[in-house]
Amino acid sequence: MKLHDTGVYLVNGVPQTSAPAGVTEADAKKGTIAYGILKAHNTGDSMQDLRMKFDSMTSHDITYVGIIQTARASGMTEFPLPYVMTNCHNSLCAVGGTINEDDHQFALSAAHKYGGIYVPPNMAVIHSYNREMMSGCGRMILGSDSHTRYGALGTMAVGEGGGELAKQLVGRTYDMSYPGVVAIYLTGKPAPGVGPHDVALALVAATYANGYVKNKVMEFVGPGVANLSADYRNGIDVMTTETTCWSSIWQTDDTTKEYFVQHGRPEAYKELKPADVAYYDGCIELDLSTVECMIALPMHPSYAYPIRELKANAKEILQAAQDRANRQLGGKVEMDLIGKICDDGRIYVDQGVVAGCSGGTYENICAVADIIKGKSCGNGEFKFSVYPDSMPTYLELVKNGAVADIVSAGGIFRECFCGPCFGAGDTPANGEFSIRHTTRNFPNREGSKPGEGQISAVALMDARSIAATAANGGYLTAASELTDVEYTVPDYHFEQGVYDKRVYNGWGHPEPDYALKFGPNIKDWPEQPALTDDLLVKIVSYITDPVTTTDELIPSGETSSFRSNPLRLAEFTLSRKDPAYVPNAKAVKALDEQRKAGELPAEVARVYDDLKKLGYAPDAANTNIGSAIFANKPGDGSAREQAASCQRVLGGAANFACEYATKRYRSNCINWGMLPFLVENPGALDNGDYVYLPGVRKALLEAADELDAVAVKPDGGLVKFTVKLGAMTDAERRILADGCLINYYKNN
């Protein structure tokens, strides 16, 4: 794999570092596939400052209630574009009592009232339904799930927080600067046993840490694309999120065309390819034949190694992974990976899972059946589960015998459910090691609770190598080690009737008088204050990890059951990373309540007295008091807005960071009225400090490059420093000034 350190021109399909005679870089930039799609969806006058509207949207049952509640509060009367609501995340109705199914009924009633598309629980995972039914060449889809990626089907898809979807529902635009575009130039053909997850993990390992494609579009081109099936392309594409790219797009061909014909939508196909000359801001050249079977060790998809290399250096590599994981766990509990090395040097795993939008595809599961047919998972500690990505996939796997082959070998065949990907299904026992073809292996994604002494470890692998490991009784095995497997891939026949009989499609037919069905856990968003002229915040959590994921900011798993009750969900904020955060944030919120009641709390009075030493004279009546967190690089991971909204509900007013891991988390902070400050000198801050920001509202609205800040230490010490807010649109500045997106729409 080669990552070019300069821009690259693709000339008649061949990469070169210089432009052909008479061609400018600016003109050649218009030759990418991405440029044409973005131009078609831009409603503004400038291609540098995009103002986009999407063709359709999608959410699952962790996010759609909050989005609809936000849009309702902002004046929405019907869905102005097709909006798919799936129910693939909180399908375990026993978790949290009736509240999961209550939300599903809310979504069905909303589909009736506003004209939406409702996919019942266990019918399909979010991205599979959208691939099958909503994708199309040249289209754009916005989803409130980070892995909203349909680029392999010619569809630029974007995963964002709920606020961005609410904007579309009230007729506003998705605003951003034109992104960089990086070519992923594929050649060669994958070796037998090497699956899409192997290719994806190799790409993530090469690009995540260096930010090569951060907030950019990954555009897959080159002769190697033709050597991949549609399912294989989809499997690579869905994992592009883990590189921190913004979106993805692939050149299309007869394989793409056949996919749409197969799914009864031939009109959705058109050829997409770069112009004869196209300029890319970077280029990754990847010979697919060089990719090996991979494993991503805890606790990130970028910690990837060839399985061959891991097995040859098991003690060294697992010790390093174990040490890194335990540093990240902060001493709450110890992960033991070295203990998985057997006396004979083999590595034993306790569980294998193939699931979701990345693992549960038709071809992946057919490959699993081919590998495990006639064999046995064994009756020891190792267990093996497979989750198909949709009921049409499930039906075809029943018809072709794949389900029978897997079950006969001792595997468990389950429903269409994303649970194993985010810690709500197939939770391993304490101390166990699980290998999974899912999208993430972040901390707690397997369901463990370090604060309660529970920890298990997850590594990511392709379905083929997981099946090879299962066939070997749980001893780590790469699929490429098998020499007796014939991969059959029976023809796929899509049965749309499965959806026609169960999915409610109300698009274009809203029923305004239809009553929304509210369960007892569905609550309105609490009111949020506008930004005052000055601001005082207290740092109530100080996180020094290199990266802080959204799963650490608000844990996934069973806590997600409370996502429709903002106050109750907020109780889990940072609960597995910093249990002191919630009570400390509540204490600051209580100080602001006293201030609004006309009292000046003694703690705040002391801070104001200290500030007077520098000549400041804070006006308590016009200075909100809020909490804040510092983290080096927050926001890697999920698009779900609760990572920001939970902070806001608890009185959060700002984040301080050296940088933000993803655009979507920063956007969530903005949409919830939390100032996303950038600090160049994090040493100026510490946990327990108050930070005074004089003239913050004026500086925000006037787009000042820097803002003055003063850290007031617990001992009365004062440290002056500056912060930045980074590039923002005028609308984003107004949202922050108004206090949140809902307030902004009420005021406008």
XYZ file of C-alpha atoms in Angstrom:
748
model
C 0.000 0.000 0.000
C 1.376 3.413 -0.971
C 0.130 6.740 0.426
C 1.187 9.615 -1.801
C 2.422 12.686 0.060
C 1.220 15.066 -2.662
C -1.870 15.492 -4.781
C -2.308 13.104 -7.713
C -3.857 13.404 -11.163
C -5.773 10.464 -12.544
C -5.220 10.647 -16.300
C -7.278 8.208 -18.347
C -7.488 6.035 -15.278
C -3.769 6.081 -14.433
C -2.299 7.985 -11.433
C 0.446 10.522 -12.112
C 1.933 13.318 -10.041
C 1.905 16.076 -12.669
C -0.884 17.633 -14.700
C -1.180 17.121 -18.451
C -0.290 20.156 -20.528
C -2.929 22.862 -20.415
C -4.839 21.394 -17.445
C -5.125 23.353 -14.203
C -5.539 21.814 -10.787
C -8.765 23.775 -10.238
C -10.322 22.406 -13.427
C -9.100 18.876 -12.758
C -10.713 18.912 -9.297
C -14.055 19.038 -11.103
C -13.263 15.684 -12.703
C -13.797 13.574 -9.586
C -16.990 11.588 -9.081
C -17.465 13.358 -5.758
C -17.464 16.820 -7.343
C -20.330 15.976 -9.683
C -22.510 14.564 -6.908
C -21.802 17.411 -4.508
C -22.511 19.981 -7.218
C -25.861 18.344 -7.977
C -26.890 18.558 -4.311
C -25.523 22.017 -3.540
C -28.253 24.662 -3.306
C -25.829 27.539 -2.754
C -23.955 29.745 -5.194
C -20.478 28.575 -4.187
C -18.843 25.177 -4.457
C -16.434 26.202 -1.718
C -19.219 26.751 0.813
C -21.672 23.922 0.260
C -25.350 24.208 1.221
C -26.695 20.741 0.543
C -30.007 18.923 0.544
C -30.158 15.142 0.529
C -32.296 12.673 -1.421
C -33.312 10.684 1.651
C -32.438 10.155 5.312
C -32.264 7.277 7.726
C -32.141 6.684 11.489
C -32.329 3.750 13.844
C -34.038 3.407 17.194
C -31.257 5.020 19.214
C -31.670 8.324 17.399
C -34.986 8.872 15.633
C -37.049 9.881 18.678
C -34.707 12.746 19.552
C -34.575 13.884 15.917
C -38.333 13.940 15.507
C -38.747 15.661 18.872
C -36.244 18.314 17.793
C -37.935 18.793 14.418
C -41.399 18.979 16.008
C -40.193 21.648 18.417
C -38.730 23.493 15.422
C -41.957 23.623 13.431
C -41.941 20.494 11.240
C -45.382 19.408 9.991
C -44.387 16.628 7.560
C -41.266 14.897 6.302
C -40.038 16.829 3.244
C -37.913 13.908 2.003
C -38.073 10.118 2.399
C -37.067 9.239 5.961
C -36.356 5.587 6.835
C -36.644 4.592 10.499
C -35.237 1.158 11.283
C -35.362 -0.714 14.578
C -32.157 -2.695 14.685
C -30.377 -1.358 17.769
C -32.823 -1.543 20.664
C -34.743 -4.670 19.767
C -34.245 -6.402 23.123
C -37.540 -5.352 24.666
C -36.695 -6.769 28.093
C -33.950 -4.165 28.568
C -35.476 -1.177 30.327
C -38.985 -2.638 30.528
C -41.400 -1.646 27.767
C -39.488 1.442 26.674
C -37.810 -0.027 23.589
C -41.041 -1.215 22.031
C -42.691 2.065 23.093
C -40.178 3.871 20.897
C -40.864 1.533 18.002
C -44.568 2.381 18.250
C -43.701 6.084 18.387
C -41.762 5.677 15.120
C -44.644 3.871 13.415
C -47.060 6.599 14.472
C -44.588 9.249 13.236
C -44.332 7.458 9.884
C -48.112 7.728 9.583
C -48.343 11.328 10.781
C -45.428 12.803 8.859
C -45.132 10.431 5.897
C -42.145 8.230 6.764
C -40.871 4.711 6.166
C -40.974 2.349 9.163
C -38.937 -0.882 9.179
C -40.078 -3.124 12.083
C -37.667 -4.689 14.596
C -35.553 -7.596 13.332
C -36.539 -6.924 9.728
C -33.238 -5.367 8.623
C -30.250 -3.519 9.986
C -30.234 0.134 9.032
C -27.575 0.122 6.334
C -28.679 -3.070 4.648
C -32.205 -1.762 4.133
C -30.860 1.481 2.701
C -28.511 -0.366 0.367
C -31.308 -2.602 -0.831
C -34.108 -0.053 -1.107
C -32.841 3.553 -1.031
C -29.395 3.730 -2.652
C -28.902 4.894 -6.214
C -26.051 6.117 -8.372
C -25.517 9.833 -7.894
C -27.750 10.062 -4.834
C -26.883 11.386 -1.374
C -28.256 9.929 1.880
C -27.902 11.440 5.359
C -28.054 9.089 8.328
C -27.874 9.470 12.100
C -25.473 6.548 12.340
C -21.759 6.909 11.788
C -21.560 3.995 9.350
C -23.981 5.529 6.855
C -21.886 4.529 3.846
C -23.313 3.419 0.492
C -20.487 4.618 -1.737
C -19.984 1.179 -3.277
C -23.460 1.584 -4.804
C -22.689 5.011 -6.244
C -24.337 6.843 -3.343
C -22.529 9.434 -1.269
C -23.775 8.848 2.257
C -22.941 10.787 5.395
C -23.282 9.823 9.053
C -24.103 12.785 11.285
C -25.674 13.727 14.589
C -29.421 14.118 14.884
C -29.314 17.896 14.666
C -28.191 17.735 11.042
C -31.135 15.482 10.183
C -33.521 17.807 12.002
C -32.268 20.641 9.800
C -33.256 18.705 6.688
C -36.681 17.981 8.199
C -37.392 21.697 8.566
C -36.169 22.553 5.080
C -32.698 23.820 5.983
C -29.411 22.775 4.434
C -26.349 20.795 5.444
C -23.525 23.322 5.427
C -19.802 22.654 5.098
C -16.735 23.705 3.162
C -15.908 21.666 0.086
C -14.055 18.567 1.339
C -10.799 17.158 0.096
C -11.083 14.068 -2.118
C -8.601 11.183 -1.900
C -8.341 8.478 -4.555
C -8.209 4.876 -3.358
C -6.646 3.299 -6.434
C -7.239 -0.449 -6.396
C -5.363 -3.015 -8.447
C -5.137 -6.789 -8.262
C -7.530 -9.324 -6.795
C -7.910 -10.593 -3.218
C -6.377 -13.973 -2.431
C -8.667 -16.887 -1.465
C -9.855 -16.554 2.128
C -9.200 -12.806 2.251
C -12.465 -10.956 2.814
C -13.678 -7.349 2.704
C -12.979 -6.778 6.393
C -9.350 -7.662 5.796
C -9.054 -5.003 3.096
C -10.915 -2.484 5.250
C -8.773 -3.081 8.330
C -5.617 -2.694 6.260
C -6.901 0.687 5.035
C -7.922 1.804 8.530
C -4.524 0.840 9.925
C -2.794 2.873 7.219
C -4.896 6.034 7.561
C -6.439 6.485 11.009
C -3.499 7.651 13.105
C -2.018 9.957 10.463
C -5.374 11.524 9.537
C -4.689 10.974 5.842
C -8.374 11.011 4.888
C -9.837 12.833 7.909
C -13.033 14.692 6.938
C -12.344 13.933 3.274
C -14.112 11.840 0.633
C -12.570 8.459 -0.200
C -13.092 7.818 -3.917
C -12.476 4.193 -4.959
C -11.212 3.829 -8.517
C -8.868 1.667 -10.535
C -8.916 -1.697 -12.316
C -9.099 -3.638 -9.047
C -12.674 -2.483 -8.447
C -13.867 -4.798 -11.237
C -12.455 -7.780 -9.338
C -14.780 -7.244 -6.379
C -18.431 -8.267 -6.041
C -21.043 -5.757 -4.875
C -21.194 -7.385 -1.430
C -17.411 -7.281 -1.155
C -17.358 -3.591 -2.066
C -20.096 -2.856 0.464
C -18.088 -4.649 3.135
C -15.032 -2.482 2.527
C -17.056 0.689 2.132
C -18.971 0.530 5.413
C -15.675 0.519 7.303
C -14.400 3.724 5.701
C -15.953 5.507 8.700
C -13.145 4.134 10.870
C -10.582 6.094 8.856
C -12.410 9.312 10.006
C -13.248 10.201 6.406
C -16.403 12.251 5.769
C -17.925 10.123 3.009
C -17.069 7.708 0.219
C -17.890 6.999 -3.413
C -16.904 4.254 -5.864
C -16.773 4.074 -9.624
C -19.719 2.014 -10.868
C -19.859 -0.714 -13.500
C -21.836 -3.746 -14.645
C -21.489 -5.294 -11.175
C -23.254 -2.266 -9.690
C -25.850 -2.390 -12.449
C -26.546 -6.050 -11.736
C -27.036 -5.266 -8.043
C -29.836 -2.809 -8.830
C -31.410 -5.142 -11.381
C -31.289 -7.934 -8.802
C -33.065 -5.685 -6.283
C -35.803 -4.644 -8.697
C -34.540 -1.082 -9.195
C -32.689 -0.963 -12.538
C -33.439 2.758 -12.863
C -31.198 3.433 -9.851
C -28.093 2.634 -11.893
C -25.951 4.957 -13.931
C -22.274 4.851 -14.726
C -20.064 6.924 -12.466
C -16.378 7.350 -13.192
C -13.747 10.081 -13.018
C -13.267 12.367 -15.987
C -10.332 11.726 -18.324
C -8.342 14.035 -16.041
C -9.211 14.301 -12.353
C -7.205 15.815 -9.507
C -7.175 14.244 -6.032
C -5.816 15.792 -2.834
C -4.148 12.480 -2.052
C -3.967 8.949 -3.348
C -3.653 5.502 -1.797
C -2.490 2.787 -4.163
C -3.506 -0.661 -2.946
C -2.750 -3.959 -4.638
C -5.547 -6.174 -3.343
C -3.487 -9.316 -3.904
C -1.077 -8.200 -1.169
C -3.729 -7.964 1.555
C -3.548 -10.713 4.175
C -6.131 -12.002 6.642
C -6.157 -9.362 9.379
C -7.027 -8.939 13.042
C -7.624 -5.599 14.805
C -6.714 -5.973 18.477
C -8.412 -4.185 21.380
C -9.502 -1.442 21.526
C -9.592 0.174 18.072
C -10.043 -0.966 14.443
C -6.725 0.670 13.529
C -4.712 -1.666 15.784
C -4.572 -4.139 12.919
C -2.015 -6.857 12.138
C -1.882 -9.756 9.697
C -3.037 -12.843 11.597
C 0.103 -14.548 10.343
C 2.259 -11.907 12.050
C 0.285 -12.110 15.293
C 0.621 -15.874 15.476
C 4.350 -15.678 14.802
C 4.899 -13.030 17.509
C 1.980 -13.728 19.832
C 3.547 -12.854 23.164
C 5.164 -9.612 21.993
C 2.120 -8.264 20.117
C -0.493 -9.333 22.675
C 1.579 -7.914 25.529
C 1.753 -4.544 23.756
C -1.995 -4.620 23.067
C -2.727 -5.617 26.650
C -0.540 -2.835 28.062
C -2.158 -0.253 25.777
C -5.657 -1.406 26.696
C -4.913 -1.326 30.421
C -3.534 2.192 30.183
C -6.754 3.199 28.477
C -8.818 1.462 31.168
C -7.050 3.591 33.766
C -6.573 0.879 36.375
C -10.281 0.167 36.867
C -9.759 -3.427 35.779
C -7.039 -5.447 34.041
C -7.408 -6.998 30.591
C -5.501 -10.271 30.156
C -4.603 -11.152 26.578
C -1.381 -13.012 27.346
C -3.476 -15.605 29.136
C -5.019 -16.549 25.793
C -1.722 -18.018 24.605
C -1.813 -21.771 25.124
C 1.107 -23.937 26.197
C 1.603 -25.025 22.588
C 1.776 -21.375 21.433
C -1.627 -21.267 19.831
C -4.017 -18.395 20.633
C -7.410 -19.391 22.006
C -10.497 -17.215 21.635
C -13.741 -17.735 23.506
C -16.320 -16.393 21.080
C -16.865 -15.646 17.405
C -19.597 -13.351 16.069
C -20.498 -12.382 12.502
C -23.086 -9.612 12.483
C -24.537 -6.365 11.258
C -24.019 -4.129 8.259
C -20.399 -5.204 7.769
C -20.434 -8.887 8.713
C -23.955 -10.134 8.103
C -24.047 -9.800 4.316
C -25.111 -12.623 2.023
C -21.683 -13.467 0.603
C -19.966 -13.306 3.988
C -22.405 -15.777 5.502
C -22.218 -18.050 2.461
C -18.440 -18.104 2.936
C -18.927 -18.937 6.620
C -21.159 -21.868 5.639
C -18.642 -23.101 3.067
C -15.874 -23.118 5.679
C -17.776 -24.646 8.576
C -19.936 -27.155 6.665
C -19.507 -30.657 8.055
C -17.283 -29.468 10.870
C -17.909 -28.663 14.536
C -17.403 -25.617 16.743
C -16.825 -28.047 19.610
C -18.594 -28.295 22.952
C -16.016 -26.382 24.995
C -15.998 -22.709 25.955
C -15.930 -21.422 22.380
C -19.297 -20.275 20.996
C -20.231 -18.962 17.566
C -23.150 -16.757 16.453
C -24.217 -15.371 13.067
C -26.646 -12.490 12.504
C -27.895 -11.829 8.938
C -28.204 -8.202 7.845
C -31.779 -8.400 6.528
C -34.714 -10.770 6.301
C -34.371 -11.089 2.498
C -30.789 -12.215 3.129
C -31.998 -14.583 5.855
C -34.637 -16.070 3.547
C -32.123 -16.772 0.789
C -29.669 -18.339 3.253
C -32.441 -20.649 4.433
C -33.254 -21.610 0.843
C -29.653 -22.348 -0.164
C -28.880 -24.370 2.969
C -26.297 -22.028 4.525
C -28.317 -21.706 7.734
C -28.523 -25.484 8.031
C -24.772 -25.850 7.514
C -23.972 -23.276 10.219
C -26.467 -24.628 12.747
C -25.406 -28.213 12.070
C -21.830 -27.251 12.937
C -22.918 -25.897 16.328
C -23.349 -22.254 15.382
C -26.268 -20.138 16.548
C -28.193 -18.332 13.809
C -29.872 -15.190 15.100
C -32.110 -12.308 14.010
C -31.258 -9.103 12.111
C -29.816 -7.049 14.958
C -26.876 -4.668 15.404
C -26.470 -5.525 19.092
C -23.042 -7.243 19.024
C -21.583 -4.162 17.341
C -22.434 -1.806 20.206
C -22.543 -3.955 23.314
C -26.167 -5.122 23.429
C -25.929 -8.691 22.238
C -23.698 -11.740 22.715
C -21.848 -10.107 25.611
C -18.897 -12.342 26.517
C -18.110 -13.471 30.032
C -15.638 -11.560 32.166
C -12.112 -12.148 30.909
C -13.157 -13.651 27.591
C -11.707 -12.829 24.171
C -14.178 -12.354 21.309
C -13.457 -12.091 17.571
C -16.099 -10.241 15.574
C -16.914 -9.199 12.051
C -18.560 -5.960 13.164
C -17.524 -2.360 12.679
C -15.966 -1.444 16.033
C -14.071 -2.830 19.013
C -13.968 0.325 21.135
C -13.970 0.063 24.954
C -17.232 -1.401 26.300
C -18.501 -2.196 22.801
C -18.767 -5.816 23.876
C -20.922 -4.919 26.871
C -18.391 -5.011 29.705
C -18.422 -2.521 32.596
C -14.893 -1.757 33.804
C -16.175 0.297 36.743
C -17.873 -2.833 38.054
C -14.872 -5.096 37.520
C -16.187 -6.551 34.254
C -13.931 -6.617 31.226
C -13.772 -8.673 28.076
C -11.772 -8.061 24.919
C -12.895 -7.770 21.307
C -10.811 -8.092 18.166
C -12.143 -7.492 14.664
C -11.694 -10.125 11.958
C -13.314 -11.065 8.688
C -16.163 -13.582 8.711
C -14.023 -16.100 6.829
C -11.262 -16.175 9.440
C -13.838 -16.253 12.240
C -15.407 -19.307 10.609
C -11.967 -20.886 10.188
C -11.341 -20.307 13.903
C -14.731 -21.833 14.747
C -13.958 -24.869 12.602
C -10.687 -25.173 14.537
C -12.482 -25.275 17.886
C -11.661 -21.692 18.868
C -7.939 -21.640 18.078
C -7.113 -18.515 16.086
C -6.939 -19.438 12.412
C -6.731 -17.327 9.262
C -9.020 -18.404 6.448
C -6.010 -18.285 4.129
C -4.566 -21.256 6.077
C -7.376 -23.491 4.806
C -6.638 -25.352 1.602
C -9.725 -27.523 1.295
C -12.482 -24.886 1.042
C -14.468 -24.315 -2.128
C -16.206 -20.946 -1.978
C -19.509 -21.408 -3.769
C -21.432 -18.095 -3.514
C -24.809 -19.342 -4.769
C -26.785 -16.860 -6.875
C -28.764 -14.391 -4.791
C -32.469 -13.830 -5.369
C -33.858 -10.778 -3.597
C -37.427 -11.264 -2.355
C -38.912 -7.783 -1.956
C -42.189 -9.275 -0.799
C -40.583 -9.782 2.609
C -40.532 -5.983 2.951
C -43.804 -5.335 1.142
C -45.664 -7.414 3.710
C -44.181 -5.742 6.802
C -42.562 -2.353 6.104
C -44.870 0.673 6.349
C -44.119 3.177 3.579
C -45.983 6.429 4.096
C -43.676 8.619 2.016
C -45.716 11.236 0.216
C -48.862 10.367 2.173
C -48.700 12.075 5.581
C -51.699 11.814 7.870
C -51.634 15.094 9.859
C -54.409 14.032 12.216
C -52.705 10.768 13.152
C -51.794 10.861 16.861
C -48.231 10.271 17.911
C -47.966 7.401 20.359
C -45.868 8.337 23.388
C -44.569 5.834 25.901
C -43.867 6.930 29.486
C -40.119 7.225 28.795
C -40.451 9.593 25.813
C -39.811 13.107 27.066
C -39.407 16.490 25.423
C -36.012 18.150 25.324
C -35.512 20.424 28.348
C -35.156 24.132 27.582
C -31.644 25.461 27.140
C -30.358 28.982 27.891
C -29.093 31.393 25.267
C -25.435 32.384 25.429
C -24.883 35.428 27.633
C -22.419 38.235 26.935
C -19.848 36.627 29.243
C -19.541 32.996 30.299
C -18.147 31.191 33.336
C -17.538 27.462 33.080
C -16.035 24.923 35.440
C -13.921 22.031 34.169
C -15.568 18.969 35.709
C -13.737 16.272 33.750
C -10.161 16.378 32.438
C -9.321 13.536 30.060
C -5.761 13.076 28.852
C -6.241 10.000 26.646
C -4.961 10.498 23.091
C -8.531 10.026 21.822
C -11.886 10.009 23.632
C -14.632 8.086 21.846
C -18.319 8.878 21.841
C -18.814 5.504 23.545
C -16.830 6.842 26.476
C -18.732 10.138 26.500
C -22.059 8.282 26.600
C -21.795 4.482 26.839
C -23.561 2.294 24.302
C -25.281 -0.972 25.114
C -28.215 -1.129 27.503
C -27.871 2.558 28.447
C -29.136 3.352 24.944
C -32.566 2.121 26.001
C -33.058 5.454 27.754
C -32.214 7.554 24.679
C -35.756 8.986 24.473
C -35.577 10.408 27.994
C -32.891 13.121 27.905
C -32.609 13.560 31.670
C -32.474 9.851 32.438
C -29.966 9.085 29.688
C -27.765 11.950 30.882
C -27.217 10.069 34.163
C -24.905 7.722 32.217
C -22.665 10.456 30.776
C -18.983 9.472 31.113
C -20.133 6.851 33.647
C -17.543 4.282 32.576
C -14.748 6.788 32.049
C -15.250 9.358 34.836
C -18.039 8.460 37.307
C -17.543 11.793 39.113
C -18.627 13.737 36.025
C -22.403 13.555 36.521
C -22.503 14.702 40.177
C -19.919 17.407 39.464
C -21.838 18.680 36.439
C -25.073 18.693 38.430
C -23.397 20.721 41.174
C -22.389 23.388 38.649
C -25.883 23.418 37.185
C -27.232 24.032 40.706
C -24.939 27.059 40.993
C -26.466 28.534 37.846
C -29.966 27.887 39.170
C -29.046 29.872 42.296
C -27.658 32.648 40.111
C -30.850 32.838 38.061
C -32.833 33.015 41.316
C -30.902 36.170 42.252
C -28.399 34.576 44.629
C -24.626 34.642 44.151
C -23.188 31.339 45.396
C -20.174 31.715 47.654
C -18.013 29.589 45.379
C -18.789 31.842 42.409
C -18.315 34.998 44.493
C -14.795 33.823 45.340
C -14.037 33.324 41.636
C -15.352 36.796 40.824
C -13.191 38.286 43.569
C -10.140 36.596 42.070
C -11.019 37.927 38.607
C -11.163 41.471 39.963
C -7.390 41.226 40.488
C -7.056 41.344 36.699
C -9.516 44.197 36.340
C -12.564 42.148 35.351
C -15.968 42.997 36.815
C -18.286 40.086 35.981
C -21.997 40.822 35.819
C -23.543 37.840 37.571
C -26.997 38.530 36.138
C -25.641 38.301 32.589
C -23.044 35.554 32.946
C -24.239 31.977 32.590
C -22.464 29.370 34.699
C -21.942 26.031 32.987
C -19.809 22.924 33.156
C -17.199 21.858 30.629
C -14.874 19.002 29.863
C -11.334 18.985 28.550
C -10.237 16.126 26.314
C -7.246 15.990 23.987
C -9.203 14.705 20.999
C -12.867 13.929 21.710
C -15.498 12.520 19.407
C -14.083 9.508 17.595
C -16.811 7.051 16.770
C -20.577 7.104 16.729
C -22.631 9.877 15.154
C -25.253 9.716 17.878
C -25.880 13.180 19.211
C -26.328 12.030 22.811
C -22.566 12.281 23.315
C -23.123 16.052 23.211
C -26.770 16.451 24.234
C -26.249 14.591 27.526
C -23.558 17.063 28.502
C -25.866 19.937 27.592
C -28.801 18.534 29.555
C -26.549 18.439 32.623
C -25.640 22.103 32.168
C -22.662 21.709 29.854
C -21.669 24.890 28.047
C -18.378 24.044 26.345
C -15.792 21.478 25.359
C -12.086 22.337 25.426
C -9.918 20.224 23.148
C -6.650 20.226 21.242
C -8.623 18.969 18.235
C -11.935 17.244 17.501
C -11.738 13.696 16.205
C -14.657 14.019 13.802
C -16.756 16.695 12.188
C -19.948 15.009 13.383
C -19.126 15.269 17.104
C -18.132 18.917 16.742
C -21.375 19.553 14.837
C -23.310 17.866 17.638
C -21.693 20.199 20.176
C -22.669 23.206 18.071
C -26.235 22.039 17.528
C -26.621 21.583 21.272
C -25.222 25.011 22.110
C -21.886 23.857 23.522
C -18.957 25.990 22.413
C -16.312 23.697 20.814
C -13.189 25.509 21.973
C -9.719 24.695 20.704
C -6.795 25.235 23.050
C -3.124 25.294 22.094
C -1.927 25.218 25.695
C -3.862 22.496 27.532
C -1.493 22.915 30.470
C -3.325 26.146 31.314
C -6.293 24.044 32.414
C -6.918 21.410 35.040
C -9.863 19.630 36.563
C -11.711 21.913 38.973
C -10.605 25.138 37.281
C -13.129 27.824 36.469
C -12.709 29.459 33.056
C -14.011 32.988 32.497
C -14.714 34.042 28.904
C -15.412 37.793 28.784
C -17.237 39.089 25.701
C -17.732 35.581 24.380
C -21.062 36.247 22.666
C -19.754 39.294 20.787
C -16.562 37.492 19.773
C -18.583 34.509 18.566
C -20.997 36.531 16.437
C -18.216 38.691 15.009
C -16.176 35.604 14.060
C -13.136 36.668 16.095
C -10.044 34.585 15.385
C -9.244 34.236 19.070
C -11.133 34.683 22.319
C -9.660 35.703 25.653
C -9.996 33.293 28.551
C -8.884 33.243 32.172
C -8.425 30.058 34.203
C -9.169 30.597 37.895
C -7.441 27.913 39.941
C -8.898 26.489 43.178
C -6.125 28.271 45.105
C -6.993 31.632 43.489
C -4.232 31.541 40.889
C -5.016 33.115 37.530
C -3.807 32.009 34.083
C -4.680 34.027 30.986
C -4.814 32.139 27.679
C -6.623 32.227 24.361
C -9.048 29.826 22.705
C -10.347 29.454 19.174
C -13.645 28.215 17.763
C -12.397 27.289 14.300
C -14.269 27.683 11.042
C -18.045 28.066 11.366
C -20.934 29.147 9.212
C -23.009 32.163 10.192
C -25.871 29.794 11.042
C -23.665 27.758 13.371
C -22.597 30.905 15.216
C -26.212 31.903 15.584
C -27.147 28.442 16.869
C -24.496 28.744 19.585
C -25.636 32.255 20.478
C -29.261 31.126 20.724
C -28.288 28.210 22.947
C -29.153 25.241 20.707
C -30.698 24.299 17.383
C -34.252 24.215 18.766
C -33.904 27.762 20.109
C -32.443 28.891 16.787
C -35.480 27.663 14.886
C -37.869 29.183 17.422
C -36.105 32.515 16.973
C -35.948 32.265 13.191
